[in-house]
Amino acid sequence: MKPTIARCEENVIHEEEVQAAQATLISGLEATYLSAVFQALSDPTRLRLISALSGGELCVCDLAAVLGMTQSAVSHQLRLLRNLQVVRHRKAGRIVYYALEDEHVRLLFQMGLEHIRHPKGDEAAGGAA
Amino acid sequence: MKPTIARCEENVIHEEEVQAAQATLISGLEATYLSAVFQALSDPTRLRLISALSGGELCVCDLAAVLGMTQSAVSHQLRLLRNLQVVRHRKAGRIVYYALEDEHVRLLFQMGLEHIRHPKGDEAAGGAA
DNA sequence: GCAACATATGAATAACTGCTCATATATTCA
DNA sequence: TGAATATATGAGCAGTTATTCATATGTTGC
């Protein structure tokens, strides 16, 4: 980058910058793990579930009521979050209560929310609430 | 929740908890905006692009070389990131350089990476690098 | 033990997504 | 001006994803 010769030579402008980037590049495995975390947070329904649970434990039917969705749709999403260990659950008879389990997902959620609610000066205006 | 009567009455255990959750629940619009941010970060290729760009500006062909992917695949992803204003670009003749633009995406990326690399004690073991 | 209840699960489906392949577009150079 | 170069774009395609609908599973109470 910033080459004296603005020419992609063999599809690479400057071998040094490429190697420097590769040296610090996250690994394929890190990318896979990290993408799974963000993917958990990439669906509006799941975000709203996490938002509801951030106030404390709730059962499936209450979650369905809060979100205005069917029990089944909620259950499917909870299964996904459970498998990712974002949430934990406990049974009390027929009732199953869910709670947030993964603290760093909670932090990512809160940070993301804070940013869309209060964009900084250099932020794009895509997040005004 | 924590009801004396463990019975979902009309699909809601405790109307109070449901209303409390709804009062603080993120709106559908907030969920949509927030999910877009996390979705930008939910693909391994895009994460690796962001990782490469976090070290500084790079051109498309260098990015393709760094990631070991085709120019086309990289370009498509850059278009998406551009449209989300995660990256900005400048042209120097035929060469197009891309750089990270959205500071809060950068912070989310860094925080997420830090967490998978250094899980805390209460973290699930799904992120060990 | 059977009916009621709360939730989980599976199949289907429409919509979505990332990459390949081809080519359009913009820039440079002889 | 035409060829070469770097990148953007679009169609196609296989794989993925969220919800619906149906039903399986586990728990409770009479």
Coordinates of C-alpha atoms (C1' of nucleotides) in Angstrom, one line a residue:
Chain A
M1 CA 0.0 0.0 0.0
K2 CA 1.1 3.6 -0.7
P3 CA 3.3 2.2 -3.5
T4 CA 5.6 4.2 -5.6
I5 CA 4.4 2.0 -8.5
A6 CA 0.6 1.9 -8.4
R7 CA 0.6 -1.5 -10.1
C8 CA -0.7 -4.8 -8.8
E9 CA 2.2 -7.1 -9.5
E10 CA 1.2 -10.7 -9.7
N11 CA -2.0 -9.6 -7.9
V12 CA -0.1 -8.2 -5.0
I13 CA 1.0 -4.6 -4.8
H14 CA 3.5 -4.9 -2.0
E15 CA 4.6 -8.2 -0.7
E16 CA 5.7 -6.7 2.6
E17 CA 2.3 -5.3 3.5
V18 CA 0.7 -8.6 2.6
Q19 CA 3.0 -10.6 4.8
A20 CA 2.6 -8.1 7.6
A21 CA -1.2 -8.5 7.4
Q22 CA -0.9 -12.2 7.3
A23 CA 1.3 -12.2 10.3
T24 CA -1.4 -10.6 12.5
L25 CA -4.4 -12.1 10.7
I26 CA -6.8 -14.0 12.8
S27 CA -6.7 -17.7 12.1
G28 CA -9.4 -19.6 10.3
L29 CA -10.3 -21.3 13.6
E30 CA -10.5 -18.0 15.5
A31 CA -12.7 -16.6 12.7
T32 CA -15.0 -19.6 13.0
Y33 CA -15.4 -19.3 16.7
L34 CA -15.8 -15.6 16.6
S35 CA -18.3 -15.7 13.8
A36 CA -20.4 -18.1 15.9
V37 CA -20.5 -15.6 18.7
F38 CA -21.6 -12.8 16.5
Q39 CA -24.0 -15.0 14.6
A40 CA -25.8 -15.7 17.9
L41 CA -26.4 -12.0 18.1
S42 CA -27.2 -11.4 14.4
D43 CA -30.9 -12.3 14.4
P44 CA -33.4 -9.7 15.7
T45 CA -35.5 -12.4 17.5
R46 CA -32.4 -13.7 19.4
L47 CA -31.4 -10.1 20.3
R48 CA -34.8 -9.5 21.7
L49 CA -34.7 -12.8 23.7
I50 CA -31.3 -11.7 25.1
S51 CA -32.8 -8.3 25.9
A52 CA -35.7 -9.9 27.7
L53 CA -33.4 -12.3 29.6
S54 CA -31.0 -9.5 30.6
G55 CA -33.6 -8.4 33.1
G56 CA -33.6 -11.9 34.7
E57 CA -34.8 -15.4 34.3
L58 CA -38.1 -16.0 32.3
C59 CA -39.9 -19.2 31.2
V60 CA -40.6 -20.1 27.6
C61 CA -44.3 -19.0 27.6
D62 CA -43.5 -15.7 29.2
L63 CA -40.8 -15.1 26.6
A64 CA -43.2 -16.0 23.9
A65 CA -45.7 -13.5 25.3
V66 CA -43.0 -10.8 25.7
L67 CA -41.9 -11.1 22.1
G68 CA -45.4 -11.7 20.7
M69 CA -44.2 -14.9 19.0
T70 CA -45.2 -18.6 19.0
Q71 CA -43.9 -21.0 21.6
S72 CA -42.3 -23.0 18.9
A73 CA -40.3 -20.2 17.3
V74 CA -39.1 -19.1 20.7
S75 CA -38.2 -22.7 21.6
H76 CA -36.2 -23.2 18.5
Q77 CA -34.2 -20.0 19.1
L78 CA -33.6 -21.0 22.7
R79 CA -32.3 -24.3 21.6
L80 CA -29.8 -22.6 19.4
L81 CA -28.7 -20.3 22.2
R82 CA -28.6 -23.2 24.6
N83 CA -26.3 -25.2 22.3
L84 CA -24.1 -22.1 22.0
Q85 CA -24.1 -21.9 25.8
V86 CA -25.4 -18.4 25.6
V87 CA -28.3 -19.3 27.9
R88 CA -28.8 -21.9 30.7
H89 CA -32.1 -23.4 31.8
R90 CA -33.6 -25.1 34.8
K91 CA -36.8 -27.0 35.1
A92 CA -39.5 -26.5 37.7
G93 CA -42.0 -29.2 36.9
R94 CA -43.3 -28.6 33.4
I95 CA -42.0 -25.1 33.4
V96 CA -38.6 -24.3 32.0
Y97 CA -36.8 -21.1 33.0
Y98 CA -34.1 -19.6 30.9
A99 CA -31.4 -17.2 31.9
L100 CA -28.4 -15.6 30.3
E101 CA -25.2 -17.6 30.9
D102 CA -22.5 -16.1 28.7
E103 CA -21.2 -12.9 30.2
H104 CA -19.2 -11.9 27.2
V105 CA -22.2 -12.2 24.9
R106 CA -24.1 -10.0 27.4
L107 CA -21.3 -7.4 27.2
L108 CA -21.2 -7.5 23.4
F109 CA -25.0 -7.0 23.4
Q110 CA -24.8 -4.1 25.7
M111 CA -21.9 -2.5 23.9
G112 CA -23.7 -2.9 20.6
L113 CA -26.9 -1.5 22.0
E114 CA -25.1 1.5 23.5
H115 CA -23.5 2.3 20.2
I116 CA -26.7 2.2 18.2
R117 CA -28.4 4.3 20.8
H118 CA -25.6 6.9 21.2
P119 CA -23.6 7.0 18.0
K120 CA -20.3 8.8 18.4
G121 CA -19.2 11.7 16.1
D122 CA -17.4 9.4 13.7
E123 CA -20.2 6.9 13.5
A124 CA -22.4 6.4 10.5
A125 CA -25.9 7.6 11.1
G126 CA -27.4 4.2 10.6
G127 CA -28.1 3.6 14.2
A128 CA -30.1 6.4 15.5
A129 CA -32.8 5.0 17.7
Chain B
M1 CA -41.2 -16.0 37.5
K2 CA -40.6 -17.8 40.8
P3 CA -44.3 -18.1 41.1
T4 CA -46.1 -19.7 44.0
I5 CA -48.2 -21.4 41.5
A6 CA -46.1 -23.0 38.9
R7 CA -48.7 -22.8 36.2
C8 CA -48.7 -21.0 33.0
E9 CA -52.0 -19.2 33.1
E10 CA -53.2 -18.3 29.6
N11 CA -49.7 -18.8 28.4
V12 CA -48.2 -16.3 30.9
I13 CA -47.0 -17.3 34.4
H14 CA -46.8 -13.8 35.8
E15 CA -48.2 -10.8 34.1
E16 CA -46.0 -8.5 36.1
E17 CA -42.7 -10.1 35.0
V18 CA -44.0 -10.1 31.4
Q19 CA -44.8 -6.4 31.5
A20 CA -41.5 -5.5 33.2
A21 CA -39.6 -7.3 30.5
Q22 CA -41.6 -5.6 27.8
A23 CA -40.9 -2.2 29.3
T24 CA -37.2 -2.6 28.9
L25 CA -37.3 -4.8 25.8
I26 CA -35.3 -3.4 22.8
S27 CA -37.6 -2.2 20.0
G28 CA -38.0 -4.0 16.7
L29 CA -36.1 -1.2 15.0
E30 CA -33.3 -1.4 17.5
A31 CA -33.2 -5.1 17.0
T32 CA -33.0 -4.7 13.3
Y33 CA -30.2 -2.1 13.4
L34 CA -28.3 -4.0 16.0
S35 CA -28.6 -7.3 14.2
A36 CA -27.2 -5.7 11.1
V37 CA -24.1 -4.7 13.0
F38 CA -23.6 -8.2 14.4
Q39 CA -24.4 -9.7 11.0
A40 CA -21.5 -7.8 9.5
L41 CA -19.3 -9.6 12.0
S42 CA -21.0 -13.0 11.7
D43 CA -19.1 -14.3 8.7
P44 CA -15.6 -15.7 8.9
T45 CA -14.5 -14.1 5.7
R46 CA -15.7 -10.7 6.8
L47 CA -14.0 -11.1 10.2
R48 CA -10.7 -11.9 8.5
L49 CA -11.1 -8.9 6.2
I50 CA -11.7 -6.7 9.2
S51 CA -8.7 -8.3 10.9
A52 CA -6.5 -7.6 7.9
L53 CA -7.8 -4.0 7.6
S54 CA -7.3 -3.3 11.3
G55 CA -3.6 -3.1 10.6
G56 CA -4.2 -0.4 8.1
E57 CA -5.4 0.3 4.6
L58 CA -5.1 -2.4 1.9
C59 CA -6.1 -2.7 -1.7
V60 CA -8.5 -5.4 -3.0
C61 CA -5.8 -7.5 -4.6
D62 CA -3.7 -7.5 -1.5
L63 CA -6.7 -8.4 0.6
A64 CA -7.4 -11.3 -1.8
A65 CA -3.8 -12.5 -1.4
V66 CA -3.9 -12.1 2.4
L67 CA -7.0 -14.2 2.7
G68 CA -6.2 -16.6 -0.1
M69 CA -9.5 -15.9 -1.8
T70 CA -10.6 -14.7 -5.2
Q71 CA -10.9 -11.1 -6.1
S72 CA -14.6 -11.5 -6.7
A73 CA -15.4 -13.1 -3.4
V74 CA -13.4 -10.3 -1.6
S75 CA -15.1 -7.6 -3.7
H76 CA -18.5 -8.9 -2.9
Q77 CA -17.8 -8.8 0.8
L78 CA -16.3 -5.4 0.6
R79 CA -19.4 -4.1 -1.1
L80 CA -21.5 -5.4 1.8
L81 CA -19.1 -3.8 4.3
R82 CA -19.1 -0.6 2.3
N83 CA -22.9 -0.4 2.2
L84 CA -23.0 -0.9 6.0
Q85 CA -20.3 1.8 6.3
V86 CA -18.0 -0.5 8.1
V87 CA -15.3 0.3 5.6
R88 CA -14.4 3.3 3.4
H89 CA -12.4 3.3 0.2
R90 CA -10.3 5.6 -2.0
K91 CA -9.2 5.2 -5.5
A92 CA -5.7 5.7 -6.8
G93 CA -6.0 5.1 -10.5
R94 CA -7.2 1.5 -11.0
I95 CA -6.3 0.6 -7.5
V96 CA -8.9 0.8 -4.7
Y97 CA -7.8 0.9 -1.1
Y98 CA -10.1 0.0 1.7
A99 CA -9.8 0.9 5.3
L100 CA -11.9 0.4 8.5
E101 CA -14.3 3.2 9.0
D102 CA -16.7 2.2 11.8
E103 CA -14.9 2.5 15.2
H104 CA -17.6 0.7 17.1
V105 CA -17.4 -2.3 14.8
R106 CA -13.7 -2.3 15.4
L107 CA -14.3 -2.3 19.1
L108 CA -16.8 -5.1 19.0
F109 CA -14.4 -7.1 16.9
Q110 CA -11.6 -6.5 19.3
M111 CA -13.7 -7.3 22.3
G112 CA -15.0 -10.5 20.8
L113 CA -11.5 -11.6 19.8
E114 CA -10.2 -10.9 23.2
H115 CA -12.9 -13.0 24.7
I116 CA -12.4 -16.1 22.5
R117 CA -8.6 -15.8 23.1
H118 CA -8.9 -15.3 26.9
P119 CA -12.1 -16.9 28.1
K120 CA -12.9 -15.9 31.7
G121 CA -13.7 -18.4 34.4
D122 CA -17.4 -18.3 33.9
E123 CA -17.0 -18.6 30.1
A124 CA -18.0 -21.7 28.2
A125 CA -15.0 -23.4 26.7
G126 CA -16.1 -22.9 23.2
G127 CA -13.7 -20.2 22.4
A128 CA -10.2 -21.6 23.3
A129 CA -7.9 -20.5 20.5
Chain C
dG1 C1' -53.7 -44.3 34.2
dC2 C1' -55.4 -40.8 31.4
dA3 C1' -56.0 -36.1 30.3
dA4 C1' -54.1 -31.6 30.6
dC5 C1' -50.2 -28.8 30.2
dA6 C1' -45.5 -26.8 28.9
dT7 C1' -42.0 -27.5 26.1
dA8 C1' -38.9 -29.7 22.7
dT9 C1' -38.3 -31.5 18.3
dG10 C1' -38.6 -32.5 13.3
dA11 C1' -40.0 -31.8 8.5
dA12 C1' -41.2 -28.5 5.2
dT13 C1' -40.7 -24.1 3.1
dA14 C1' -39.6 -19.6 1.6
dA15 C1' -36.1 -16.5 2.0
dC16 C1' -31.4 -15.6 2.6
dT17 C1' -26.2 -16.0 1.9
dG18 C1' -21.3 -16.7 0.2
dC19 C1' -18.8 -18.1 -3.7
dT20 C1' -18.0 -19.1 -8.7
dC21 C1' -18.0 -17.6 -13.3
dA22 C1' -18.6 -14.3 -16.6
dT23 C1' -18.5 -9.8 -17.9
dA24 C1' -19.1 -4.7 -17.1
dT25 C1' -16.7 -0.6 -15.8
dA26 C1' -13.0 2.6 -15.0
dT27 C1' -8.1 3.7 -15.5
dT28 C1' -3.6 3.5 -17.6
dC29 C1' -0.3 3.0 -21.3
dA30 C1' 1.9 2.4 -25.8
Chain D
dT1 C1' -7.5 4.1 -29.8
dG2 C1' -7.1 -0.4 -28.5
dA3 C1' -5.1 -3.5 -25.2
dA4 C1' -4.0 -4.4 -20.5
dT5 C1' -5.2 -3.9 -15.8
dA6 C1' -7.9 -3.7 -11.3
dT7 C1' -12.1 -3.8 -9.6
dA8 C1' -17.2 -4.0 -9.4
dT9 C1' -21.3 -6.3 -10.6
dG10 C1' -24.8 -9.8 -11.7
dA11 C1' -26.6 -14.4 -12.4
dG12 C1' -26.5 -19.0 -10.8
dC13 C1' -26.2 -22.4 -7.4
dA14 C1' -25.7 -25.1 -3.3
dG15 C1' -26.0 -24.5 1.4
dT16 C1' -28.1 -22.1 5.4
dT17 C1' -31.7 -20.1 8.3
dA18 C1' -36.1 -18.6 10.8
dT19 C1' -40.8 -19.8 11.1
dT20 C1' -44.9 -22.8 10.7
dC21 C1' -47.3 -26.9 11.6
dA22 C1' -47.5 -31.2 13.7
dT23 C1' -46.3 -34.1 17.1
dA24 C1' -43.1 -36.1 20.5
dT25 C1' -41.7 -35.8 25.3
dG26 C1' -41.9 -35.0 30.1
dT27 C1' -44.6 -33.4 34.2
dT28 C1' -48.7 -32.9 36.9
dG29 C1' -53.2 -33.8 38.9
dC30 C1' -57.5 -36.2 39.3

